[in-house]
């Protein structure tokens, strides 16, 4: 039997290492694994605040863009409308976000952080800054971070 990638040799009795080259050499696979690692660290850091990555991103964007429509924020983040409505509702129930009818379009809601939301975000951003610093150090410093971001920009 010929040995190749599609038909690798059968493991020997003493061979306990799992062959992973077929997946670990794939860009998409490695990106997904990196994302999982970063998200796991994020969840550990933010567990006490009960904050998920998408919620953090929403709070940051609302803070940077007060009064913008839900649809605009959802679109930038690539979140489906129904999922975004549920996400914002959860943040609203926690007293972090308020939806106000848009002045330009009464059918749309403008998003704002509440005073509690601003205080919460300040605390979350401090934690995130530490997490980002650790991640950048793991990459090899600011130049490596810039290089990674430039490479990722080619994919999106």
Rosetta silent file (secondary structure, phi, psi, omega in degrees, C-alpha in Angstrom):
SEQUENCE: XXXXXXXXXXXXXXXXXXXXXXXXXXXXXXXXXXXXXXXXXXXXXXXXXXXXXXXXXXXXXXXXXXXXXXXXXXXXXXXXXXXXXXXXXXXXXXXXXXXXXXXXXXXXXXXXXXXXXXXXXXXXXXXXXXXXXXXXXXXXXXXXXXXXXXXXXXXX
SCORE:     score description
SCORE:     0.000 S_00000001
   1 L     0.000  134.313 -179.207    0.000    0.000    0.000 S_00000001
   2 L   -75.678  139.653  177.677    1.341    3.412   -0.955 S_00000001
   3 L   -96.536  127.328  174.432    1.937    5.967    1.853 S_00000001
   4 L  -157.645 -175.359 -176.776    0.649    9.487    1.299 S_00000001
   5 L   -63.300  -36.487 -177.727   -1.442   12.152    2.985 S_00000001
   6 L   -81.245  -18.326 -179.075   -4.742   10.505    2.092 S_00000001
   7 L  -137.189   70.437 -177.442   -3.531    7.053    3.088 S_00000001
   8 L   -69.243  160.245  178.662   -1.029    7.423    5.966 S_00000001
   9 L   -64.403  150.699  177.833    0.639    4.363    7.439 S_00000001
  10 L   -66.914  143.998  179.470   -1.212    2.583   10.197 S_00000001
  11 L   -63.591  143.935  176.999    0.049    3.511   13.670 S_00000001
  12 L   -84.459  169.974 -176.166    2.509    1.071   15.155 S_00000001
  13 L   -59.282  -38.386 -178.378    2.034   -0.467   18.573 S_00000001
  14 L   -89.711   -2.802 -177.120    4.396    2.006   20.297 S_00000001
  15 L   -86.125  103.054 -178.671    3.156    5.035   18.283 S_00000001
  16 L  -104.200  -10.799 -178.147    0.915    7.026   20.632 S_00000001
  17 L   -74.992  132.751  177.957    1.256   10.457   19.045 S_00000001
  18 L   -78.741  132.052  177.999   -1.772   11.585   17.095 S_00000001
  19 L   -77.003  125.005 -176.499   -0.975   12.738   13.571 S_00000001
  20 L  -125.581   -1.291 -176.152   -2.166   16.315   13.180 S_00000001
  21 H   -54.422  -35.724 -177.365   -0.272   17.696   10.167 S_00000001
  22 H   -64.160  -23.912  177.702   -3.339   17.448    7.938 S_00000001
  23 H  -105.187  -43.501 -175.045   -5.139   19.983   10.155 S_00000001
  24 H   -68.766  -14.344  177.010   -2.412   22.009   11.854 S_00000001
  25 L   -88.715   -2.246 -179.141   -0.952   23.001    8.485 S_00000001
  26 L   -91.568  130.902 -179.570   -4.267   24.616    7.444 S_00000001
  27 H   -58.679  -49.114 -178.376   -4.603   28.385    7.887 S_00000001
  28 H   -59.012  -41.386  178.749   -8.311   28.221    8.720 S_00000001
  29 H   -63.003  -45.171 -178.514   -7.756   25.554   11.336 S_00000001
  30 H   -67.295  -37.114  175.886   -4.949   27.522   12.994 S_00000001
  31 H   -61.699  -44.650 -179.541   -7.010   30.727   12.959 S_00000001
  32 H   -63.744  -41.780  178.696   -9.893   28.914   14.635 S_00000001
  33 H   -64.299  -40.959  177.804   -7.604   27.398   17.275 S_00000001
  34 H   -63.404  -42.916  178.622   -6.080   30.817   17.982 S_00000001
  35 H   -60.735  -45.166  179.130   -9.561   32.325   18.274 S_00000001
  36 H   -59.960  -41.869  179.657  -10.613   29.606   20.710 S_00000001
  37 H   -63.477  -46.637  179.726   -7.521   30.206   22.825 S_00000001
  38 H   -63.858  -42.755 -179.888   -8.069   33.975   22.941 S_00000001
  39 H   -65.797  -38.570  178.259  -11.781   33.535   23.715 S_00000001
  40 H   -62.304  -41.505  176.974  -11.063   31.044   26.512 S_00000001
  41 H   -65.023  -42.684  178.241   -8.701   33.539   28.126 S_00000001
  42 H   -58.085  -49.757 -177.867  -11.268   36.305   27.648 S_00000001
  43 H   -61.283  -36.958  178.440  -14.008   34.216   29.282 S_00000001
  44 H   -66.519  -43.231 -178.911  -11.766   33.398   32.237 S_00000001
  45 H   -68.014  -36.254 -173.363  -10.857   37.069   32.777 S_00000001
  46 H  -100.970    6.586 -179.373  -14.447   38.280   32.370 S_00000001
  47 L   -57.017  -44.281 -178.899  -16.254   35.453   34.176 S_00000001
  48 L   -60.930  -33.414 -179.946  -16.695   37.570   37.308 S_00000001
  49 L   -87.364   -5.889 -177.775  -18.308   40.332   35.222 S_00000001
  50 L    55.067   51.564 -175.835  -20.495   37.826   33.327 S_00000001
  51 L  -126.087  128.202  177.905  -19.357   39.361   30.043 S_00000001
  52 L   -98.171  161.270 -177.896  -18.888   37.584   26.713 S_00000001
  53 H   -55.114  -43.474 -179.028  -16.703   38.833   23.842 S_00000001
  54 H   -64.142  -39.299  179.159  -19.666   39.952   21.680 S_00000001
  55 H   -65.353  -41.070  177.663  -21.183   41.899   24.589 S_00000001
  56 H   -59.956  -46.602 -180.000  -17.863   43.624   25.252 S_00000001
  57 H   -60.740  -40.794  179.076  -17.612   44.620   21.583 S_00000001
  58 H   -63.418  -46.535  179.739  -21.171   45.968   21.616 S_00000001
  59 H   -61.061  -42.288  179.447  -20.515   48.063   24.728 S_00000001
  60 H   -63.064  -46.056 -178.787  -17.295   49.477   23.245 S_00000001
  61 H   -66.424  -38.488  176.999  -18.990   50.385   19.965 S_00000001
  62 H   -64.929  -41.680  178.848  -21.966   52.002   21.703 S_00000001
  63 H   -62.250  -41.021 -179.846  -19.589   53.999   23.894 S_00000001
  64 H   -76.975  -19.266 -175.052  -17.626   55.147   20.839 S_00000001
  65 L  -138.008   59.923 -176.359  -20.812   55.795   18.820 S_00000001
  66 L   -61.326  138.907  176.684  -23.625   56.858   21.177 S_00000001
  67 L    88.297    0.864  179.158  -27.035   57.149   19.553 S_00000001
  68 L   -76.843  155.009 -178.298  -26.292   54.876   16.603 S_00000001
  69 E   -72.128  150.701  177.466  -28.976   52.468   15.427 S_00000001
  70 H   -53.625  -43.642 -176.302  -29.001   48.836   16.502 S_00000001
  71 H   -61.946  -34.626 -179.917  -28.767   47.746   12.880 S_00000001
  72 H   -67.462  -45.564 -179.510  -25.545   49.728   12.363 S_00000001
  73 H   -65.736  -44.472  179.555  -23.802   48.200   15.362 S_00000001
  74 H   -59.636  -43.110 -178.264  -25.020   44.696   14.471 S_00000001
  75 H   -63.919  -44.930  179.829  -23.809   45.061   10.892 S_00000001
  76 H   -60.078  -37.195 -178.186  -20.317   46.206   11.890 S_00000001
  77 H   -87.152   -8.688 -179.597  -19.994   43.208   14.209 S_00000001
  78 L    71.366   33.030  179.452  -21.512   40.739   11.754 S_00000001
  79 L  -103.641  131.768  178.836  -24.275   39.744   14.168 S_00000001
  80 L   -62.574  147.355 -175.125  -27.658   38.711   12.782 S_00000001
  81 H   -52.468  -49.835 -177.691  -30.513   41.056   13.667 S_00000001
  82 H   -61.284  -41.623  178.963  -32.444   38.546   15.792 S_00000001
  83 H   -67.402  -37.269 -178.703  -29.330   37.576   17.752 S_00000001
  84 H   -68.289  -40.395  178.465  -28.365   41.210   18.225 S_00000001
  85 H   -58.955  -43.409  178.746  -31.802   42.149   19.576 S_00000001
  86 H   -64.190  -42.358  179.576  -31.467   39.365   22.166 S_00000001
  87 H   -61.915  -47.759 -179.561  -27.937   40.474   23.062 S_00000001
  88 H   -65.620  -37.820  178.299  -28.968   44.118   23.517 S_00000001
  89 H   -59.317  -42.287  177.961  -32.029   43.073   25.511 S_00000001
  90 H   -62.928  -41.236  177.653  -29.733   41.235   27.935 S_00000001
  91 H   -67.747  -34.573  177.999  -27.492   44.280   28.302 S_00000001
  92 H   -67.867  -41.805  178.613  -30.562   46.446   28.800 S_00000001
  93 H   -63.252  -29.725  178.652  -31.897   44.124   31.522 S_00000001
  94 L   -81.637   -3.683  178.524  -28.545   44.450   33.307 S_00000001
  95 L    79.883   18.767 -176.285  -28.941   48.236   33.236 S_00000001
  96 L   -95.776  -27.524 -174.860  -25.921   48.764   30.975 S_00000001
  97 E  -132.629  148.243  171.929  -27.632   49.910   27.765 S_00000001
  98 E  -128.665  142.336  176.366  -30.749   51.848   26.922 S_00000001
  99 E  -103.395  128.847 -178.699  -32.662   51.878   23.658 S_00000001
 100 E  -125.194  136.264  176.791  -34.189   55.207   22.686 S_00000001
 101 E   -55.263  133.284 -178.587  -36.341   55.788   19.606 S_00000001
 102 L   -65.602  140.192  177.987  -34.151   57.322   16.923 S_00000001
 103 L   -69.719  -33.136 -178.903  -34.790   60.985   16.156 S_00000001
 104 L   -80.309  -33.621 -174.420  -34.218   60.368   12.431 S_00000001
 105 L  -141.394  103.008 -175.727  -36.216   57.144   12.155 S_00000001
 106 L   -63.056  -16.916  178.557  -38.933   56.417   14.713 S_00000001
 107 L   -80.290  -15.333 -175.235  -38.928   52.742   13.669 S_00000001
 108 L  -105.588  156.767  176.847  -35.304   52.356   14.781 S_00000001
 109 E  -107.212  133.057  172.762  -33.703   52.349   18.214 S_00000001
 110 E   -92.449  139.340 -176.815  -30.671   54.444   19.091 S_00000001
 111 E  -104.132  138.058  178.267  -28.323   52.821   21.582 S_00000001
 112 E  -139.451  148.116  170.298  -26.734   54.538   24.564 S_00000001
 113 E   -81.552  142.914  172.169  -24.781   53.349   27.576 S_00000001
 114 L   -79.616  172.615  175.582  -26.354   54.135   30.908 S_00000001
 115 H   -59.302  -41.686  177.144  -24.243   55.674   33.673 S_00000001
 116 H   -63.513  -38.288  178.057  -23.951   52.171   35.113 S_00000001
 117 H   -63.368  -39.963  178.557  -22.961   50.900   31.656 S_00000001
 118 H   -65.519  -43.232  178.720  -20.183   53.487   31.391 S_00000001
 119 H   -64.300  -42.667  178.821  -18.809   52.559   34.814 S_00000001
 120 H   -61.762  -44.610 -178.571  -19.049   48.852   33.959 S_00000001
 121 H   -65.125  -37.932  177.576  -17.279   49.386   30.637 S_00000001
 122 H   -58.633  -43.904  178.185  -14.454   51.323   32.318 S_00000001
 123 H   -65.034  -44.349 -179.433  -13.879   48.327   34.589 S_00000001
 124 H   -65.437  -39.443 -179.624  -14.109   45.886   31.664 S_00000001
 125 H   -66.848  -33.171  176.323  -11.709   47.916   29.531 S_00000001
 126 H   -64.260  -43.471  177.319   -9.111   47.892   32.310 S_00000001
 127 H   -64.691  -42.497 -178.108   -9.298   44.095   32.416 S_00000001
 128 H   -66.041  -36.602  178.451   -9.219   43.913   28.646 S_00000001
 129 H   -59.513  -40.747  178.186   -6.133   46.153   28.451 S_00000001
 130 H   -65.966  -43.392  178.461   -4.278   43.678   30.676 S_00000001
 131 H   -62.032  -43.930  179.155   -5.465   40.747   28.559 S_00000001
 132 H   -62.914  -42.420  179.198   -4.411   42.544   25.368 S_00000001
 133 H   -60.049  -43.884  178.874   -0.994   43.335   26.860 S_00000001
 134 H   -64.949  -40.259  179.845   -0.460   39.660   27.720 S_00000001
 135 H   -65.891  -43.218  179.006   -1.566   38.580   24.244 S_00000001
 136 H   -63.593  -40.810  177.454    0.751   41.080   22.541 S_00000001
 137 H   -62.561  -41.439  178.724    3.644   39.887   24.702 S_00000001
 138 H   -62.563  -33.920  178.417    2.833   36.291   23.747 S_00000001
 139 H   -72.905  -25.383 -178.548    2.960   37.322   20.064 S_00000001
 140 L   118.335   10.067  175.695    6.383   38.907   20.537 S_00000001
 141 L   113.284  178.854 -175.775    5.550   42.583   21.053 S_00000001
 142 H   -58.819  -36.472  179.894    3.890   45.505   19.278 S_00000001
 143 H   -65.967  -40.521  177.868    5.610   44.915   15.927 S_00000001
 144 H   -66.371  -37.381  176.699    4.367   41.310   15.844 S_00000001
 145 H   -61.269  -47.433 -179.881    0.878   42.535   16.769 S_00000001
 146 H   -61.440  -40.236  179.241    0.925   45.032   13.898 S_00000001
 147 H   -65.231  -43.868  179.101    2.119   42.336   11.516 S_00000001
 148 H   -61.540  -46.397 -179.600   -0.607   39.914   12.624 S_00000001
 149 H   -62.164  -39.122  178.568   -3.314   42.549   12.248 S_00000001
 150 H   -64.657  -40.827  177.787   -2.040   43.464    8.770 S_00000001
 151 H   -66.065  -42.730  178.810   -2.123   39.803    7.735 S_00000001
 152 H   -63.932  -35.908  178.401   -5.625   39.329    9.148 S_00000001
 153 H   -59.844  -28.300  177.770   -6.810   42.441    7.283 S_00000001
 154 L   -67.421  -22.760 -176.655   -5.963   40.627    4.047 S_00000001
 155 L   -93.204  -14.022 -177.580   -8.544   37.978    4.924 S_00000001
 156 L  -116.746    0.000    0.000  -11.441   40.281    5.759 S_00000001
